[in-house]
Amino acid sequence: MELDVALLSRIQFAFTVSFHIIFPSITIGLATLIAIWEGLWLKTHNPLYLQLAKFWIKPFAITFGMGVVSGIVLSYEFGTNFSEFSNLVGPILGPLMAYEVLTAFFLEAGFLGVMLFGWQRVSRKMHFFSTITVAIGTWISAFWIIVANSWMQTPTGYKVVEGQYHVASWMEVIFNPSMPYRLTHMLLASMITATFVVAGISAYYLFKRKHVAFAKKGLSMTMWIALALTPLQAYIGDLHGLNVKEHQPIKLAAMEGIWPKQEAEVPLLLFALPNMETEQNDYEIGIPKLGSLILTHTPDGALTGLKSVEPQDRPNVPLVFWSFRVMVGLGFGMIGIAVLALILRKKDRLFENKPFLTLVAAFTPSGVISVLAGWYVVEVGRQPWLVYNLIRTQEVISPLPAERVLFTLIMFVIIYTLLLGVYLYFMRKVIKKGPPSMSTLEQQLIGMKAPGYALAWVKSLKNSEEKA
Amino acid sequence: MDLALFYFLILGFAVFMYVLLDGFDLGIGILYPWFESKSERDHLMRSISHVWDGNETWLVFGGVMLFAAFPAAYAGITSTFYLPIMLMLFALIFRGVAFEYRFKADRSRPYWDLAFSAGSAIAAFCQGILLGSLVQGIPEGSSMIASWHWLTPFTILTGFSVMAGYALMASSYLFMKSRSDIQRRASHLGKNLLICVVLAMLTVSIWTTIASPEIQNRWFENGHFIYLSPLPIISLFLSIGIWKHFTRHQMLSGQSEGKNDSRPFWYSAGLFLTGFIGLVVSLFPYLIPRQLTLWEAAAPDSSLTFLLVGVCLFIPLILAYTLWGYRVFSGKVEDYQEGY
């Protein structure tokens, strides 16, 4: 079989980017939660908040490290595997990514050292400031990356000069039509992802009756957050969907499994196997008119279907269709859990109901999975275009020998599989070990109050050692 | 000054900062095999665990600056050097995660030690290969991507040279961050590495001037060498300075812990700077030697001016808080042993 460089490069990018996105989608939210806990501790002096911050900083650090190493790969892969693409759109995407590094990466990295290791080297306020800065850094980073991605989805503000894409208006490039929806959707998704990770682990502790006070605080807080954010996310998702309908109708058609050129009274499909050969859905089960109602807000509203474009201009329909259902399904599951938590809370059973705790623990990775599914909808749905309606993915691949890409792809699969295993192993280890005990925290607090004292003591020890 | 040239300087600055900062922390990994006990290795890791992430960010910054300001050069260089870049990335992945996992590991610690030291060494070697192949030039034509031109005796030499250079930086950094036994070992290693580095710099300089008439002309035509002679002279003085400092410390058998412990580090940084300037002198104004000048590769003004605000505003800020970060953890490693 002839190896196809284009396909291999695409698989490699899809694989490396999917692996990467797992980690930032956790750390953006987790950094924010840690900053909130540290702030609450400074304000209330309730040591439970310090315990929460001090425990979750460990999973955060592991996750952040994974994000860093897998992110560096991506910043080079544009050039290595898609050299023609980076040449064509470099004048637009390059500066956006440079701004990401200038305003976010350095900020995160610069204050991360103090956040992780500086508890006894700087004042409490300075430490809190560092934690906040790291959290803000993750948000800014998300902003720029979403700007770049949104521009590839809904490109505006450019002009073509000798085949290269130049900027006509930076305002239009940055605030392109889909950016606000995409950014809000993604930031909320990250907050929810981290929320369910914390909730899941807290529920696990409660189920095992370990670290009870700590876990109660964690579960209670995250369930309030989930109650606020998950319905909001559904609302934002709906707005985002309307935006997709306007700017990328074919993607929407793939999400909903709509085949005719124009279809009115579109059903909401609960199950279907979209068939790209026969251009229709097999085994369709749907609720009549509900699709139209959701997307056009009238029961007989018409939507554009996949057949309005040639087969070679359509994305992989089953993949988009099913990814979308996974994302939405998990989203509703999370809303359900938040509501269930409220009901149990009213009955004062939130921390005792074992089936509920099991359910929450099972939902630990739900945020990560729905983020991944969501990105497949976004990215696969845009195909065969790399920049929507402008640049075809197929045309901008580096002319590499296929064996080399195959080699690196295999390496990535091996290395990343190994890393994921290791990541999960160490996460398990950290979780098993549990939060630092109150007495440990107390000792560390004394150290924090008198950093000079501790330092002088270590120094004097060392000096006497050397003299002896 | 024209914008393309300004960005060329910024790019140069980014690359130099990367080489300086990640240079010493990759070097720590290269020195790793010479420190065998767990406590020594802990010490080595701790000396950089709070800064490696920031240091590596300069690599990303260098990459995206090339992408943003010189997209044609970014596209050409990264795709041509596909394998060495990928190899470097794999190596960086392993050493990066080793920071997190090594301290949390029990039985698997030897593997993380290996991941850290081999990862650092391979990453440094690949960077040396990249540097060497840029200097020797890229063959023109579309088939260039498929060729193995980046693997020649010369690039292998530059690969080892960069490893030696990073290791020298690391030993002087370690000298600054440690006491007694480790410090003694660092100065001993530092002297050996200094010899390697000086030999490497000489060999590479002579080799390039012989192999490339353009570079030869650049250095020796029209009395250029008189203007350029400070570079080798300063290098020589810096090397002597490092040698003397390490020797004196050894003669005093480590009694003199104190203010001057950072001196070899700054000297070896200076040595890197002269080497770097020498390189830029040889290649200017090419981004891809004899194919693509910085003006040909530059992005349109609309991109460069947009980025200008960010560069002028944020680079000073980044330098300020990076420096602050280093100050928070200044002094010897033992003085800030607490983890998180």
Short mmCIF file of N, CA, C and O in Angstrom, two decimals, chain A residues 181-244:
data_model
loop_
_atom_site.label_atom_id
_atom_site.label_comp_id
_atom_site.label_asym_id
_atom_site.label_seq_id
_atom_site.Cartn_x
_atom_site.Cartn_y
_atom_site.Cartn_z
N TYR A 181 -18.05 33.22 21.03
CA TYR A 181 -18.78 32.01 21.44
C TYR A 181 -17.81 30.90 21.79
O TYR A 181 -17.95 30.20 22.78
N ARG A 182 -16.83 30.73 20.90
CA ARG A 182 -15.87 29.66 21.09
C ARG A 182 -15.07 29.85 22.38
O ARG A 182 -14.85 28.90 23.13
N LEU A 183 -14.67 31.08 22.63
CA LEU A 183 -13.86 31.37 23.83
C LEU A 183 -14.67 31.10 25.09
O LEU A 183 -14.21 30.40 26.01
N THR A 184 -15.89 31.63 25.14
CA THR A 184 -16.72 31.43 26.33
C THR A 184 -16.99 29.94 26.54
O THR A 184 -16.89 29.44 27.66
N HIS A 185 -17.31 29.27 25.44
CA HIS A 185 -17.62 27.84 25.51
C HIS A 185 -16.42 27.06 26.05
O HIS A 185 -16.56 26.19 26.90
N MET A 186 -15.22 27.41 25.58
CA MET A 186 -14.02 26.67 25.98
C MET A 186 -13.64 26.98 27.43
O MET A 186 -13.30 26.06 28.20
N LEU A 187 -13.70 28.25 27.83
CA LEU A 187 -13.33 28.58 29.21
C LEU A 187 -14.30 27.94 30.19
O LEU A 187 -13.89 27.38 31.22
N LEU A 188 -15.58 27.99 29.85
CA LEU A 188 -16.56 27.32 30.71
C LEU A 188 -16.27 25.82 30.76
O LEU A 188 -16.33 25.20 31.82
N ALA A 189 -15.96 25.26 29.58
CA ALA A 189 -15.67 23.83 29.53
C ALA A 189 -14.50 23.48 30.45
O ALA A 189 -14.55 22.48 31.16
N SER A 190 -13.48 24.31 30.46
CA SER A 190 -12.32 24.03 31.32
C SER A 190 -12.69 24.12 32.79
O SER A 190 -12.27 23.29 33.60
N MET A 191 -13.48 25.14 33.14
CA MET A 191 -13.91 25.27 34.53
C MET A 191 -14.71 24.04 34.95
O MET A 191 -14.52 23.46 36.02
N ILE A 192 -15.61 23.62 34.07
CA ILE A 192 -16.46 22.47 34.39
C ILE A 192 -15.62 21.19 34.46
O ILE A 192 -15.82 20.35 35.35
N THR A 193 -14.66 21.06 33.55
CA THR A 193 -13.79 19.88 33.56
C THR A 193 -13.08 19.75 34.90
O THR A 193 -13.11 18.70 35.55
N ALA A 194 -12.46 20.85 35.34
CA ALA A 194 -11.74 20.82 36.62
C ALA A 194 -12.71 20.58 37.77
O ALA A 194 -12.42 19.84 38.70
N THR A 195 -13.88 21.20 37.68
CA THR A 195 -14.88 21.05 38.72
C THR A 195 -15.24 19.57 38.90
O THR A 195 -15.32 19.08 40.03
N PHE A 196 -15.44 18.88 37.78
CA PHE A 196 -15.83 17.48 37.90
C PHE A 196 -14.68 16.57 38.30
O PHE A 196 -14.89 15.53 38.91
N VAL A 197 -13.45 16.98 37.97
CA VAL A 197 -12.31 16.21 38.47
C VAL A 197 -12.25 16.31 39.99
O VAL A 197 -12.16 15.29 40.70
N VAL A 198 -12.36 17.53 40.50
CA VAL A 198 -12.32 17.72 41.95
C VAL A 198 -13.52 17.02 42.62
O VAL A 198 -13.37 16.33 43.63
N ALA A 199 -14.69 17.20 42.03
CA ALA A 199 -15.90 16.58 42.59
C ALA A 199 -15.75 15.06 42.62
O ALA A 199 -16.07 14.42 43.63
N GLY A 200 -15.24 14.51 41.53
CA GLY A 200 -15.12 13.06 41.43
C GLY A 200 -14.19 12.49 42.49
O GLY A 200 -14.52 11.50 43.15
N ILE A 201 -13.03 13.14 42.67
CA ILE A 201 -12.08 12.64 43.66
C ILE A 201 -12.63 12.83 45.08
O ILE A 201 -12.48 11.96 45.94
N SER A 202 -13.29 13.97 45.31
CA SER A 202 -13.89 14.20 46.63
C SER A 202 -14.93 13.13 46.92
O SER A 202 -15.01 12.60 48.04
N ALA A 203 -15.75 12.82 45.90
CA ALA A 203 -16.78 11.80 46.08
C ALA A 203 -16.14 10.44 46.39
O ALA A 203 -16.64 9.70 47.24
N TYR A 204 -15.02 10.18 45.73
CA TYR A 204 -14.31 8.93 45.98
C TYR A 204 -13.85 8.85 47.44
O TYR A 204 -14.02 7.82 48.12
N TYR A 205 -13.30 9.95 47.94
CA TYR A 205 -12.86 9.98 49.35
C TYR A 205 -14.05 9.76 50.28
O TYR A 205 -13.96 9.02 51.27
N LEU A 206 -15.16 10.41 49.97
CA LEU A 206 -16.33 10.28 50.84
C LEU A 206 -16.86 8.85 50.81
O LEU A 206 -17.26 8.31 51.84
N PHE A 207 -16.83 8.26 49.61
CA PHE A 207 -17.27 6.89 49.47
C PHE A 207 -16.43 5.97 50.35
O PHE A 207 -16.92 5.06 51.01
N LYS A 208 -15.12 6.25 50.38
CA LYS A 208 -14.20 5.44 51.18
C LYS A 208 -14.12 5.90 52.63
O LYS A 208 -13.35 5.35 53.41
N ARG A 209 -14.87 6.94 52.96
CA ARG A 209 -14.84 7.57 54.29
C ARG A 209 -13.42 7.97 54.69
O ARG A 209 -12.98 7.76 55.83
N LYS A 210 -12.69 8.55 53.74
CA LYS A 210 -11.35 9.05 54.05
C LYS A 210 -11.34 10.56 53.89
O LYS A 210 -12.05 11.11 53.05
N HIS A 211 -10.51 11.25 54.66
CA HIS A 211 -10.34 12.72 54.54
C HIS A 211 -11.71 13.40 54.44
O HIS A 211 -11.95 14.22 53.55
N VAL A 212 -12.58 13.07 55.38
CA VAL A 212 -13.99 13.43 55.20
C VAL A 212 -14.24 14.94 55.14
O VAL A 212 -14.91 15.43 54.23
N ALA A 213 -13.67 15.68 56.10
CA ALA A 213 -13.94 17.12 56.13
C ALA A 213 -13.46 17.78 54.84
O ALA A 213 -14.16 18.60 54.23
N PHE A 214 -12.27 17.37 54.45
CA PHE A 214 -11.66 17.88 53.23
C PHE A 214 -12.54 17.60 52.01
O PHE A 214 -12.83 18.46 51.19
N ALA A 215 -12.98 16.35 51.92
CA ALA A 215 -13.75 15.93 50.76
C ALA A 215 -15.13 16.58 50.74
O ALA A 215 -15.65 16.94 49.68
N LYS A 216 -15.72 16.76 51.94
CA LYS A 216 -17.03 17.42 51.99
C LYS A 216 -16.96 18.83 51.42
O LYS A 216 -17.78 19.24 50.62
N LYS A 217 -15.93 19.53 51.88
CA LYS A 217 -15.74 20.91 51.40
C LYS A 217 -15.59 20.90 49.88
O LYS A 217 -16.20 21.71 49.18
N GLY A 218 -14.74 20.00 49.39
CA GLY A 218 -14.49 19.94 47.95
C GLY A 218 -15.75 19.63 47.16
O GLY A 218 -16.06 20.30 46.18
N LEU A 219 -16.49 18.62 47.61
CA LEU A 219 -17.67 18.20 46.87
C LEU A 219 -18.75 19.30 46.91
O LEU A 219 -19.34 19.64 45.89
N SER A 220 -18.93 19.85 48.09
CA SER A 220 -19.98 20.85 48.24
C SER A 220 -19.71 22.06 47.34
O SER A 220 -20.58 22.50 46.59
N MET A 221 -18.49 22.56 47.40
CA MET A 221 -18.15 23.72 46.57
C MET A 221 -18.32 23.43 45.09
O MET A 221 -18.90 24.22 44.35
N THR A 222 -17.77 22.28 44.66
CA THR A 222 -17.80 22.01 43.22
C THR A 222 -19.22 21.77 42.73
O THR A 222 -19.54 22.09 41.59
N MET A 223 -20.07 21.24 43.60
CA MET A 223 -21.45 21.02 43.15
C MET A 223 -22.20 22.34 42.98
O MET A 223 -23.01 22.49 42.08
N TRP A 224 -21.89 23.30 43.85
CA TRP A 224 -22.47 24.64 43.63
C TRP A 224 -21.97 25.22 42.31
O TRP A 224 -22.73 25.77 41.52
N ILE A 225 -20.66 25.06 42.09
CA ILE A 225 -20.09 25.63 40.85
C ILE A 225 -20.73 24.95 39.64
O ILE A 225 -21.12 25.60 38.67
N ALA A 226 -20.86 23.62 39.72
CA ALA A 226 -21.45 22.88 38.59
C ALA A 226 -22.88 23.34 38.34
O ALA A 226 -23.31 23.48 37.20
N LEU A 227 -23.61 23.59 39.45
CA LEU A 227 -25.00 24.02 39.30
C LEU A 227 -25.08 25.35 38.56
O LEU A 227 -26.00 25.60 37.78
N ALA A 228 -24.11 26.20 38.82
CA ALA A 228 -24.11 27.51 38.15
C ALA A 228 -23.63 27.40 36.71
O ALA A 228 -24.19 28.02 35.80
N LEU A 229 -22.58 26.61 36.49
CA LEU A 229 -21.91 26.66 35.19
C LEU A 229 -22.50 25.72 34.13
O LEU A 229 -22.49 26.05 32.95
N THR A 230 -22.96 24.52 34.53
CA THR A 230 -23.39 23.58 33.49
C THR A 230 -24.62 24.07 32.71
O THR A 230 -24.62 23.97 31.48
N PRO A 231 -25.66 24.62 33.35
CA PRO A 231 -26.77 25.16 32.54
C PRO A 231 -26.31 26.34 31.68
O PRO A 231 -26.72 26.47 30.53
N LEU A 232 -25.44 27.15 32.26
CA LEU A 232 -24.92 28.29 31.50
C LEU A 232 -24.20 27.79 30.24
O LEU A 232 -24.34 28.35 29.15
N GLN A 233 -23.45 26.70 30.43
CA GLN A 233 -22.72 26.14 29.29
C GLN A 233 -23.69 25.66 28.21
O GLN A 233 -23.43 25.85 27.01
N ALA A 234 -24.81 25.06 28.62
CA ALA A 234 -25.79 24.60 27.64
C ALA A 234 -26.31 25.79 26.84
O ALA A 234 -26.47 25.74 25.61
N TYR A 235 -26.54 26.90 27.55
CA TYR A 235 -27.05 28.10 26.89
C TYR A 235 -26.02 28.65 25.89
O TYR A 235 -26.34 28.94 24.74
N ILE A 236 -24.76 28.74 26.35
CA ILE A 236 -23.69 29.24 25.47
C ILE A 236 -23.51 28.30 24.27
O ILE A 236 -23.32 28.74 23.14
N GLY A 237 -23.61 27.00 24.55
CA GLY A 237 -23.49 26.02 23.48
C GLY A 237 -24.55 26.23 22.42
O GLY A 237 -24.29 26.14 21.22
N ASP A 238 -25.76 26.55 22.87
CA ASP A 238 -26.85 26.81 21.94
C ASP A 238 -26.52 28.03 21.07
O ASP A 238 -26.67 28.01 19.84
N LEU A 239 -26.04 29.10 21.70
CA LEU A 239 -25.66 30.30 20.94
C LEU A 239 -24.56 29.97 19.94
O LEU A 239 -24.59 30.42 18.79
N HIS A 240 -23.62 29.17 20.39
CA HIS A 240 -22.51 28.77 19.52
C HIS A 240 -23.06 28.00 18.32
O HIS A 240 -22.64 28.23 17.18
N GLY A 241 -24.02 27.13 18.57
CA GLY A 241 -24.64 26.36 17.49
C GLY A 241 -25.28 27.27 16.45
O GLY A 241 -25.13 27.06 15.24
N LEU A 242 -25.97 28.32 16.91
CA LEU A 242 -26.58 29.26 15.98
C LEU A 242 -25.52 29.95 15.14
O LEU A 242 -25.69 30.20 13.95
N ASN A 243 -24.38 30.24 15.79
CA ASN A 243 -23.27 30.86 15.08
C ASN A 243 -22.71 29.93 14.01
O ASN A 243 -22.41 30.35 12.90
N VAL A 244 -22.63 28.65 14.35
CA VAL A 244 -22.15 27.67 13.37
C VAL A 244 -23.13 27.60 12.20
O VAL A 244 -22.74 27.55 11.03
#
